[in-house]
mmCIF file of C-alpha atoms in Angstrom:
data_model
loop_
_atom_site.group_PDB
_atom_site.id
_atom_site.type_symbol
_atom_site.label_atom_id
_atom_site.label_comp_id
_atom_site.label_asym_id
_atom_site.label_seq_id
_atom_site.Cartn_x
_atom_site.Cartn_y
_atom_site.Cartn_z
ATOM 1 C CA MET F 157 7.041 -25.397 13.704
ATOM 2 C CA THR F 158 8.274 -28.370 15.789
ATOM 3 C CA ALA F 159 8.339 -31.923 14.445
ATOM 4 C CA ALA F 160 5.586 -32.889 16.904
ATOM 5 C CA THR F 161 3.408 -30.004 15.802
ATOM 6 C CA ALA F 162 3.982 -30.787 12.168
ATOM 7 C CA ALA F 163 3.067 -34.422 12.737
ATOM 8 C CA ALA F 164 -0.098 -33.391 14.546
ATOM 9 C CA ALA F 165 -1.111 -31.150 11.705
ATOM 10 C CA ALA F 166 -1.822 -32.948 8.460
ATOM 11 C CA PRO F 167 -0.669 -36.334 7.255
ATOM 12 C CA GLY F 168 0.742 -34.955 4.045
ATOM 13 C CA THR F 169 -2.167 -34.703 1.692
ATOM 14 C CA GLY F 170 -1.384 -31.015 1.319
ATOM 15 C CA GLY F 171 -2.903 -28.004 3.000
ATOM 16 C CA VAL F 172 -3.616 -27.380 6.671
ATOM 17 C CA THR F 173 -7.314 -27.712 7.547
ATOM 18 C CA ILE F 174 -9.445 -26.339 10.357
ATOM 19 C CA ARG F 175 -9.485 -29.809 11.927
ATOM 20 C CA ASP F 176 -5.665 -29.827 11.908
ATOM 21 C CA ILE F 177 -5.598 -26.513 13.753
ATOM 22 C CA ALA F 178 -8.236 -27.756 16.236
ATOM 23 C CA ARG F 179 -6.173 -30.897 16.944
ATOM 24 C CA VAL F 180 -3.020 -28.901 17.698
ATOM 25 C CA ALA F 181 -4.795 -26.098 19.607
ATOM 26 C CA GLY F 182 -6.871 -28.519 21.675
ATOM 27 C CA VAL F 183 -10.208 -26.830 20.965
ATOM 28 C CA SER F 184 -13.206 -27.633 18.776
ATOM 29 C CA ALA F 185 -13.344 -27.051 15.028
ATOM 30 C CA GLY F 186 -16.253 -24.638 15.653
ATOM 31 C CA THR F 187 -14.028 -22.507 17.908
ATOM 32 C CA ILE F 188 -11.330 -22.460 15.214
ATOM 33 C CA SER F 189 -13.871 -21.413 12.584
ATOM 34 C CA ARG F 190 -15.258 -18.567 14.737
ATOM 35 C CA ALA F 191 -11.765 -17.307 15.534
ATOM 36 C CA LEU F 192 -10.632 -17.351 11.894
ATOM 37 C CA LYS F 193 -13.791 -15.576 10.771
ATOM 38 C CA ASN F 194 -13.520 -13.062 13.627
ATOM 39 C CA GLU F 195 -16.993 -13.940 14.890
ATOM 40 C CA PRO F 196 -18.202 -13.092 18.424
ATOM 41 C CA GLY F 197 -18.402 -15.560 21.316
ATOM 42 C CA LEU F 198 -14.686 -16.011 22.057
ATOM 43 C CA THR F 199 -12.278 -14.359 24.463
ATOM 44 C CA GLU F 200 -9.503 -12.318 22.873
ATOM 45 C CA SER F 201 -6.858 -14.667 24.310
ATOM 46 C CA THR F 202 -8.523 -17.689 22.653
ATOM 47 C CA ARG F 203 -8.837 -15.845 19.353
ATOM 48 C CA GLN F 204 -5.153 -14.881 19.390
ATOM 49 C CA MET F 205 -4.122 -18.427 20.353
ATOM 50 C CA VAL F 206 -6.029 -19.824 17.375
ATOM 51 C CA LEU F 207 -4.595 -17.242 14.954
ATOM 52 C CA ASN F 208 -1.050 -17.889 16.199
ATOM 53 C CA THR F 209 -1.508 -21.659 15.866
ATOM 54 C CA ALA F 210 -2.904 -21.253 12.342
ATOM 55 C CA ARG F 211 0.081 -19.132 11.331
ATOM 56 C CA ASP F 212 2.549 -21.575 12.884
ATOM 57 C CA LEU F 213 1.003 -24.447 10.943
ATOM 58 C CA GLY F 214 1.072 -22.484 7.699
ATOM 59 C CA TYR F 215 -2.689 -22.258 7.263
ATOM 60 C CA ASP F 216 -3.719 -20.561 4.018
ATOM 61 C CA PHE F 217 -5.958 -17.698 5.154
ATOM 62 C CA CYS F 218 -7.060 -17.180 1.562
ATOM 63 C CA LYS F 219 -9.296 -20.251 2.043
ATOM 64 C CA LEU F 220 -11.601 -18.166 4.177
ATOM 65 C CA ARG F 221 -14.622 -16.852 2.366
ATOM 66 C CA PRO F 222 -14.607 -13.051 2.824
ATOM 67 C CA LYS F 223 -17.346 -11.970 5.193
ATOM 68 C CA ARG F 224 -19.603 -9.259 3.819
ATOM 69 C CA LEU F 225 -19.024 -5.953 5.558
ATOM 70 C CA ARG F 226 -22.197 -4.855 7.296
ATOM 71 C CA ARG F 227 -20.870 -2.548 10.021
ATOM 72 C CA LEU F 228 -17.918 -0.177 9.760
ATOM 73 C CA THR F 229 -16.399 2.067 12.437
ATOM 74 C CA PHE F 230 -14.691 5.341 11.502
ATOM 75 C CA LEU F 231 -11.980 6.132 14.074
ATOM 76 C CA LEU F 232 -10.546 9.600 14.627
ATOM 77 C CA HIS F 233 -7.849 10.376 17.170
ATOM 78 C CA ARG F 234 -8.958 12.746 19.928
ATOM 79 C CA GLN F 235 -6.252 15.235 18.938
ATOM 80 C CA HIS F 236 -8.031 15.641 15.566
ATOM 81 C CA ASN F 237 -11.515 15.913 17.091
ATOM 82 C CA THR F 238 -11.204 19.700 17.443
ATOM 83 C CA ALA F 239 -12.619 22.821 15.817
ATOM 84 C CA ALA F 240 -9.288 23.370 14.035
ATOM 85 C CA SER F 241 -9.233 19.855 12.533
ATOM 86 C CA SER F 242 -12.932 19.335 11.819
ATOM 87 C CA PRO F 243 -12.972 21.364 8.534
ATOM 88 C CA PHE F 244 -10.689 18.677 7.103
ATOM 89 C CA TYR F 245 -11.899 15.453 8.741
ATOM 90 C CA SER F 246 -15.652 16.163 8.642
ATOM 91 C CA PRO F 247 -15.797 15.968 4.806
ATOM 92 C CA VAL F 248 -13.656 12.806 4.941
ATOM 93 C CA LEU F 249 -16.219 11.261 7.304
ATOM 94 C CA HIS F 250 -19.080 12.389 5.051
ATOM 95 C CA GLY F 251 -17.394 10.772 2.047
ATOM 96 C CA ALA F 252 -17.053 7.496 3.942
ATOM 97 C CA GLU F 253 -20.687 7.711 5.089
ATOM 98 C CA GLU F 254 -21.967 8.219 1.540
ATOM 99 C CA ALA F 255 -19.910 5.275 0.261
ATOM 100 C CA CYS F 256 -21.243 3.076 3.082
ATOM 101 C CA ARG F 257 -24.838 4.069 2.379
ATOM 102 C CA LYS F 258 -24.479 3.021 -1.262
ATOM 103 C CA GLN F 259 -23.191 -0.390 -0.134
ATOM 104 C CA GLY F 260 -25.779 -0.907 2.606
ATOM 105 C CA ILE F 261 -23.135 -0.635 5.343
ATOM 106 C CA VAL F 262 -23.899 0.888 8.746
ATOM 107 C CA LEU F 263 -21.236 3.436 9.732
ATOM 108 C CA SER F 264 -20.463 4.426 13.325
ATOM 109 C CA PHE F 265 -17.996 7.059 14.575
ATOM 110 C CA MET F 266 -15.526 6.976 17.478
ATOM 111 C CA ALA F 267 -12.996 9.547 18.718
ATOM 112 C CA VAL F 268 -10.320 7.660 20.645
ATOM 113 C CA GLY F 269 -7.041 8.144 22.485
ATOM 114 C CA PRO F 270 -4.408 5.853 24.018
ATOM 115 C CA ALA F 271 -6.164 5.718 27.421
ATOM 116 C CA ASP F 272 -9.739 5.173 26.208
ATOM 117 C CA GLY F 273 -10.220 1.420 26.651
ATOM 118 C CA LEU F 274 -10.273 0.794 22.915
ATOM 119 C CA ALA F 275 -11.127 -2.913 23.056
ATOM 120 C CA ASP F 276 -14.235 -2.331 25.190
ATOM 121 C CA GLN F 277 -15.492 0.432 22.895
ATOM 122 C CA LEU F 278 -14.987 -1.687 19.793
ATOM 123 C CA ARG F 279 -16.967 -4.520 21.360
ATOM 124 C CA ILE F 280 -19.888 -2.112 21.771
ATOM 125 C CA HIS F 281 -19.698 -0.990 18.130
ATOM 126 C CA ALA F 282 -18.994 -4.563 16.880
ATOM 127 C CA PRO F 283 -17.631 -3.463 13.481
ATOM 128 C CA ASP F 284 -16.711 -5.804 10.626
ATOM 129 C CA GLY F 285 -14.062 -3.312 9.478
ATOM 130 C CA ILE F 286 -12.253 -0.182 10.680
ATOM 131 C CA VAL F 287 -11.213 3.060 8.981
ATOM 132 C CA CYS F 288 -8.616 5.124 10.891
ATOM 133 C CA ALA F 289 -8.322 8.783 9.857
ATOM 134 C CA GLY F 290 -5.253 10.857 10.725
ATOM 135 C CA PHE F 291 -2.397 10.164 13.096
ATOM 136 C CA PHE F 292 -2.530 7.275 15.573
ATOM 137 C CA GLU F 293 0.159 6.141 18.004
ATOM 138 C CA PRO F 294 1.820 2.811 17.052
ATOM 139 C CA GLU F 295 0.453 1.121 20.189
ATOM 140 C CA LEU F 296 -3.113 2.081 19.223
ATOM 141 C CA LEU F 297 -2.669 0.704 15.706
ATOM 142 C CA THR F 298 -1.177 -2.504 17.118
ATOM 143 C CA ALA F 299 -4.203 -2.923 19.405
ATOM 144 C CA LEU F 300 -6.530 -2.385 16.442
ATOM 145 C CA ARG F 301 -4.602 -4.807 14.269
ATOM 146 C CA ASP F 302 -4.755 -7.460 16.975
ATOM 147 C CA THR F 303 -8.553 -7.494 16.687
ATOM 148 C CA GLY F 304 -8.082 -9.246 13.347
ATOM 149 C CA LYS F 305 -10.534 -6.932 11.601
ATOM 150 C CA PRO F 306 -9.769 -5.479 8.148
ATOM 151 C CA MET F 307 -8.430 -1.971 8.537
ATOM 152 C CA VAL F 308 -7.531 0.988 6.307
ATOM 153 C CA LEU F 309 -5.639 4.186 7.170
ATOM 154 C CA ILE F 310 -6.673 7.569 5.759
ATOM 155 C CA ASP F 311 -4.251 10.533 5.861
ATOM 156 C CA MET F 312 -1.558 8.277 7.330
ATOM 157 C CA LYS F 313 0.845 5.705 5.938
ATOM 158 C CA LEU F 314 2.535 2.830 7.724
ATOM 159 C CA ARG F 315 4.247 -0.296 6.452
ATOM 160 C CA GLY F 316 1.914 -3.288 6.391
ATOM 161 C CA TYR F 317 -1.344 -1.290 6.347
ATOM 162 C CA SER F 318 -3.550 -0.360 3.408
ATOM 163 C CA SER F 319 -3.847 3.416 3.157
ATOM 164 C CA VAL F 320 -5.298 6.368 1.250
ATOM 165 C CA ASN F 321 -3.454 9.686 1.206
ATOM 166 C CA PRO F 322 -3.467 12.953 -0.694
ATOM 167 C CA ASP F 323 -0.282 13.615 -2.665
ATOM 168 C CA ASN F 324 1.259 15.514 0.242
ATOM 169 C CA MET F 325 4.777 15.684 -1.125
ATOM 170 C CA MET F 326 3.634 17.061 -4.477
ATOM 171 C CA GLY F 327 1.402 19.566 -2.706
ATOM 172 C CA GLY F 328 4.307 20.946 -0.673
ATOM 173 C CA TYR F 329 6.361 21.091 -3.836
ATOM 174 C CA LEU F 330 3.706 22.958 -5.859
ATOM 175 C CA ALA F 331 3.118 25.473 -3.055
ATOM 176 C CA THR F 332 6.802 26.314 -2.730
ATOM 177 C CA GLN F 333 7.374 26.334 -6.477
ATOM 178 C CA HIS F 334 4.501 28.809 -6.878
ATOM 179 C CA LEU F 335 6.048 31.179 -4.326
ATOM 180 C CA ILE F 336 9.467 30.961 -5.994
ATOM 181 C CA GLU F 337 7.930 31.647 -9.409
ATOM 182 C CA ARG F 338 6.315 34.758 -7.918
ATOM 183 C CA GLY F 339 9.852 36.061 -7.316
ATOM 184 C CA ARG F 340 10.037 35.309 -3.587
ATOM 185 C CA GLU F 341 13.540 34.622 -2.295
ATOM 186 C CA ARG F 342 13.103 33.746 1.380
ATOM 187 C CA VAL F 343 10.364 31.133 1.581
ATOM 188 C CA GLY F 344 9.559 30.125 5.154
ATOM 189 C CA LEU F 345 7.752 27.065 6.480
ATOM 190 C CA ILE F 346 5.385 26.598 9.414
ATOM 191 C CA CYS F 347 4.707 22.965 10.211
ATOM 192 C CA GLY F 348 3.276 20.764 12.930
ATOM 193 C CA SER F 349 4.762 17.603 14.394
ATOM 194 C CA LEU F 350 6.860 15.690 11.872
ATOM 195 C CA SER F 351 5.688 12.440 13.451
ATOM 196 C CA HIS F 352 2.570 12.935 11.299
ATOM 197 C CA TYR F 353 3.107 11.345 7.891
ATOM 198 C CA SER F 354 1.195 14.023 5.970
ATOM 199 C CA ILE F 355 3.093 16.913 7.581
ATOM 200 C CA ARG F 356 6.426 15.192 7.056
ATOM 201 C CA GLU F 357 5.675 14.685 3.359
ATOM 202 C CA ARG F 358 4.546 18.293 2.870
ATOM 203 C CA ALA F 359 7.785 19.532 4.448
ATOM 204 C CA ARG F 360 9.727 17.192 2.160
ATOM 205 C CA GLY F 361 8.010 18.694 -0.878
ATOM 206 C CA TYR F 362 8.881 22.198 0.365
ATOM 207 C CA ARG F 363 12.589 21.332 0.649
ATOM 208 C CA GLN F 364 12.638 19.516 -2.698
ATOM 209 C CA ALA F 365 11.227 22.589 -4.482
ATOM 210 C CA LEU F 366 13.895 24.782 -2.898
ATOM 211 C CA TYR F 367 16.600 22.323 -3.974
ATOM 212 C CA ASP F 368 15.314 22.117 -7.549
ATOM 213 C CA ALA F 369 15.287 25.925 -7.742
ATOM 214 C CA GLY F 370 18.904 26.092 -6.574
ATOM 215 C CA ILE F 371 17.950 27.721 -3.261
ATOM 216 C CA LEU F 372 19.798 26.597 -0.158
ATOM 217 C CA ALA F 373 17.320 25.609 2.555
ATOM 218 C CA ASP F 374 17.759 27.815 5.619
ATOM 219 C CA PRO F 375 16.678 26.005 8.830
ATOM 220 C CA ARG F 376 16.076 29.385 10.486
ATOM 221 C CA LEU F 377 13.161 29.899 8.080
ATOM 222 C CA GLU F 378 11.433 26.738 9.352
ATOM 223 C CA ALA F 379 9.243 26.998 12.451
ATOM 224 C CA SER F 380 7.313 24.190 14.138
ATOM 225 C CA LEU F 381 4.312 24.625 16.398
ATOM 226 C CA PRO F 382 5.437 24.337 20.044
ATOM 227 C CA ASP F 383 4.387 21.183 21.895
ATOM 228 C CA GLY F 384 1.433 21.319 24.248
ATOM 229 C CA VAL F 385 -0.366 24.328 22.752
ATOM 230 C CA ASP F 386 -3.428 24.648 20.551
ATOM 231 C CA LEU F 387 -3.044 25.403 16.848
ATOM 232 C CA GLU F 388 -4.123 29.030 17.191
ATOM 233 C CA THR F 389 -1.482 29.815 19.821
ATOM 234 C CA GLY F 390 1.199 27.654 18.221
ATOM 235 C CA ALA F 391 0.850 29.081 14.706
ATOM 236 C CA TRP F 392 0.860 32.648 16.051
ATOM 237 C CA GLU F 393 4.033 32.001 18.055
ATOM 238 C CA ALA F 394 5.685 30.290 15.082
ATOM 239 C CA MET F 395 4.884 33.267 12.845
ATOM 240 C CA GLU F 396 6.202 35.720 15.436
ATOM 241 C CA SER F 397 9.472 33.788 15.639
ATOM 242 C CA LEU F 398 9.921 34.018 11.858
ATOM 243 C CA LEU F 399 9.109 37.739 11.764
ATOM 244 C CA ALA F 400 11.652 38.365 14.531
ATOM 245 C CA LEU F 401 14.515 37.100 12.344
ATOM 246 C CA PRO F 402 17.071 39.688 11.104
ATOM 247 C CA LYS F 403 15.958 38.693 7.598
ATOM 248 C CA PRO F 404 12.348 37.478 7.906
ATOM 249 C CA PRO F 405 10.676 35.493 5.120
ATOM 250 C CA ASP F 406 8.996 37.236 2.203
ATOM 251 C CA ALA F 407 6.824 34.151 1.585
ATOM 252 C CA LEU F 408 5.392 31.386 3.714
ATOM 253 C CA PHE F 409 4.127 27.843 3.182
ATOM 254 C CA CYS F 410 1.990 26.512 6.036
ATOM 255 C CA TYR F 411 1.265 22.834 6.587
ATOM 256 C CA ASN F 412 -2.493 23.476 6.622
ATOM 257 C CA ASP F 413 -5.011 26.249 6.015
ATOM 258 C CA SER F 414 -5.867 26.781 9.678
ATOM 259 C CA ALA F 415 -2.225 27.575 10.475
ATOM 260 C CA ALA F 416 -1.958 29.769 7.362
ATOM 261 C CA LEU F 417 -4.985 31.868 8.374
ATOM 262 C CA VAL F 418 -3.531 32.403 11.861
ATOM 263 C CA ALA F 419 -0.159 33.336 10.322
ATOM 264 C CA MET F 420 -1.902 35.842 8.050
ATOM 265 C CA ARG F 421 -3.653 37.502 10.993
ATOM 266 C CA CYS F 422 -0.337 37.721 12.833
ATOM 267 C CA CYS F 423 1.340 39.393 9.846
ATOM 268 C CA LEU F 424 -1.496 41.905 9.537
ATOM 269 C CA ALA F 425 -1.264 42.670 13.263
ATOM 270 C CA LYS F 426 2.451 43.446 12.768
ATOM 271 C CA GLY F 427 1.631 45.943 10.025
ATOM 272 C CA LEU F 428 2.585 43.755 7.049
ATOM 273 C CA LYS F 429 0.573 43.709 3.835
ATOM 274 C CA VAL F 430 -0.423 40.405 2.255
ATOM 275 C CA PRO F 431 0.746 39.614 -0.402
ATOM 276 C CA HIS F 432 2.858 42.744 -0.953
ATOM 277 C CA ASP F 433 5.207 42.175 1.998
ATOM 278 C CA ILE F 434 4.666 38.451 2.452
ATOM 279 C CA SER F 435 2.845 35.841 0.366
ATOM 280 C CA ILE F 436 1.148 32.925 2.146
ATOM 281 C CA VAL F 437 0.081 29.468 0.937
ATOM 282 C CA GLY F 438 -1.894 26.911 2.949
ATOM 283 C CA PHE F 439 -2.923 23.308 2.360
ATOM 284 C CA ASP F 440 -6.301 21.453 2.342
ATOM 285 C CA ASP F 441 -8.666 24.138 0.899
ATOM 286 C CA ILE F 442 -11.034 24.108 3.877
ATOM 287 C CA SER F 443 -14.249 26.120 3.638
ATOM 288 C CA THR F 444 -12.850 29.096 5.596
ATOM 289 C CA ALA F 445 -9.831 29.477 3.267
ATOM 290 C CA VAL F 446 -11.704 32.130 1.269
ATOM 291 C CA LEU F 447 -12.889 34.064 4.331
ATOM 292 C CA GLY F 448 -9.606 35.563 5.527
ATOM 293 C CA HIS F 449 -8.379 39.140 5.030
ATOM 294 C CA ARG F 450 -7.097 37.831 1.706
ATOM 295 C CA PRO F 451 -8.575 34.654 0.192
ATOM 296 C CA LEU F 452 -5.941 31.990 0.713
ATOM 297 C CA THR F 453 -3.884 30.324 -1.992
ATOM 298 C CA THR F 454 -3.906 26.642 -1.071
ATOM 299 C CA LEU F 455 -3.730 23.018 -2.211
ATOM 300 C CA ARG F 456 -7.161 21.549 -2.816
ATOM 301 C CA ILE F 457 -7.821 18.003 -1.623
ATOM 302 C CA ASN F 458 -10.951 16.087 -2.531
ATOM 303 C CA LYS F 459 -11.636 15.202 1.095
ATOM 304 C CA LYS F 460 -14.879 13.318 0.481
ATOM 305 C CA GLU F 461 -13.039 11.187 -2.074
ATOM 306 C CA LEU F 462 -10.475 10.224 0.587
ATOM 307 C CA GLY F 463 -13.272 8.830 2.762
ATOM 308 C CA ALA F 464 -14.896 6.997 -0.136
ATOM 309 C CA LEU F 465 -11.560 5.494 -1.234
ATOM 310 C CA GLY F 466 -10.968 4.249 2.301
ATOM 311 C CA VAL F 467 -14.264 2.340 2.232
ATOM 312 C CA GLU F 468 -13.448 1.033 -1.252
ATOM 313 C CA LEU F 469 -10.108 -0.378 -0.058
ATOM 314 C CA LEU F 470 -11.842 -2.039 2.866
ATOM 315 C CA LEU F 471 -14.385 -3.676 0.564
ATOM 316 C CA ASN F 472 -11.557 -4.903 -1.661
ATOM 317 C CA SER F 473 -9.855 -6.577 1.286
ATOM 318 C CA ARG F 474 -9.728 -10.343 0.755
ATOM 319 C CA ASN F 475 -9.516 -11.472 4.391
ATOM 320 C CA GLY F 476 -9.677 -10.117 7.901
ATOM 321 C CA ILE F 477 -5.986 -10.078 8.811
ATOM 322 C CA ASN F 478 -4.912 -6.981 6.935
ATOM 323 C CA GLY F 479 -1.198 -6.591 6.434
ATOM 324 C CA THR F 480 -0.388 -10.151 7.552
ATOM 325 C CA ASN F 481 -1.944 -12.421 4.962
ATOM 326 C CA GLY F 482 -4.160 -9.791 3.356
ATOM 327 C CA THR F 483 -3.158 -7.670 0.378
ATOM 328 C CA VAL F 484 -1.831 -4.225 1.257
ATOM 329 C CA GLU F 485 -2.926 -1.443 -1.089
ATOM 330 C CA GLU F 486 -1.850 2.199 -1.140
ATOM 331 C CA LYS F 487 -3.810 4.854 -3.012
ATOM 332 C CA ILE F 488 -2.696 8.440 -3.660
ATOM 333 C CA SER F 489 -5.276 11.141 -4.343
ATOM 334 C CA PRO F 490 -4.082 14.094 -6.487
ATOM 335 C CA VAL F 491 -3.969 17.666 -5.180
ATOM 336 C CA GLU F 492 -4.575 20.919 -7.047
ATOM 337 C CA LEU F 493 -2.965 24.319 -6.527
ATOM 338 C CA VAL F 494 -5.677 26.977 -6.156
ATOM 339 C CA VAL F 495 -4.228 30.474 -6.580
ATOM 340 C CA ARG F 496 -5.952 33.299 -4.692
ATOM 341 C CA ALA F 497 -5.196 36.789 -3.402
ATOM 342 C CA SER F 498 -2.779 35.780 -0.612
ATOM 343 C CA THR F 499 -0.047 35.322 -3.244
ATOM 344 C CA VAL F 500 -1.232 37.377 -6.221
ATOM 345 C CA CYS F 501 -1.798 41.130 -6.081
#
């Protein structure tokens, strides 16, 4: 802050006021108040100018009285708005909807991507807060953060943002540990893109369990879904690549149930018996996990609880600039190993 700016701010009686910000910014105190409270009627450039000026002057955002949340928008990335992903994210959305109903909050839903004109869509929905479920590109999150609205991430974690996640690392660990305890010696892994926080953590749990059991991780036993293909095709190709190895795996941990069910069908098509020849564990405990050729051993997540916890974090937010002057909270939801016929004869 320059000496001139400091002099224009407050004469030294302590604490920067709205009138101080208005004097420096050259706009009315009403404009400052609307910008700080994230109220409609201002251009985005004016709002950002006011917020930047307030930060430069050292304004205490905690002075703002928290606005009651009346409208909330649940955002899902377009890549998750698919038949393969809906068994996981639909219950999360339902959990958020139930929590909103109890609080008298109106919930709207949006599936978005990087080229969707996010700002225009948000203006139509006019939310007081935002819940983002699953993976989002950094530029999308930056655009959302710049709106100044309180925001919570579900099934994703990023520095500076409040978030709710299942215990992904522990889930990967428990799955792999279970397979090792069943006497399996070559435990393979099928995973998606490691840019996704949840997948990265599940893979980390897999490797940690191998390490703790004194088993050297073999990178040849790890297969990722190829880029640019749907889950069905990608998981099938990943499974085929593992089965083509000179020493294929005798057990498999998949990053989610949908991939595990595809991998199981591939193994059966190749003449393998599950779990006699290969044991398979998934993750998420979606509704179709019990409908495969063998009911699937998996990690159960309370998906509706994830949605409800996301709304709870948003309600606990003390001001509308989450991660800057607001308090960042991170909640971890426990997972449970559910043993079924895909690993136990």
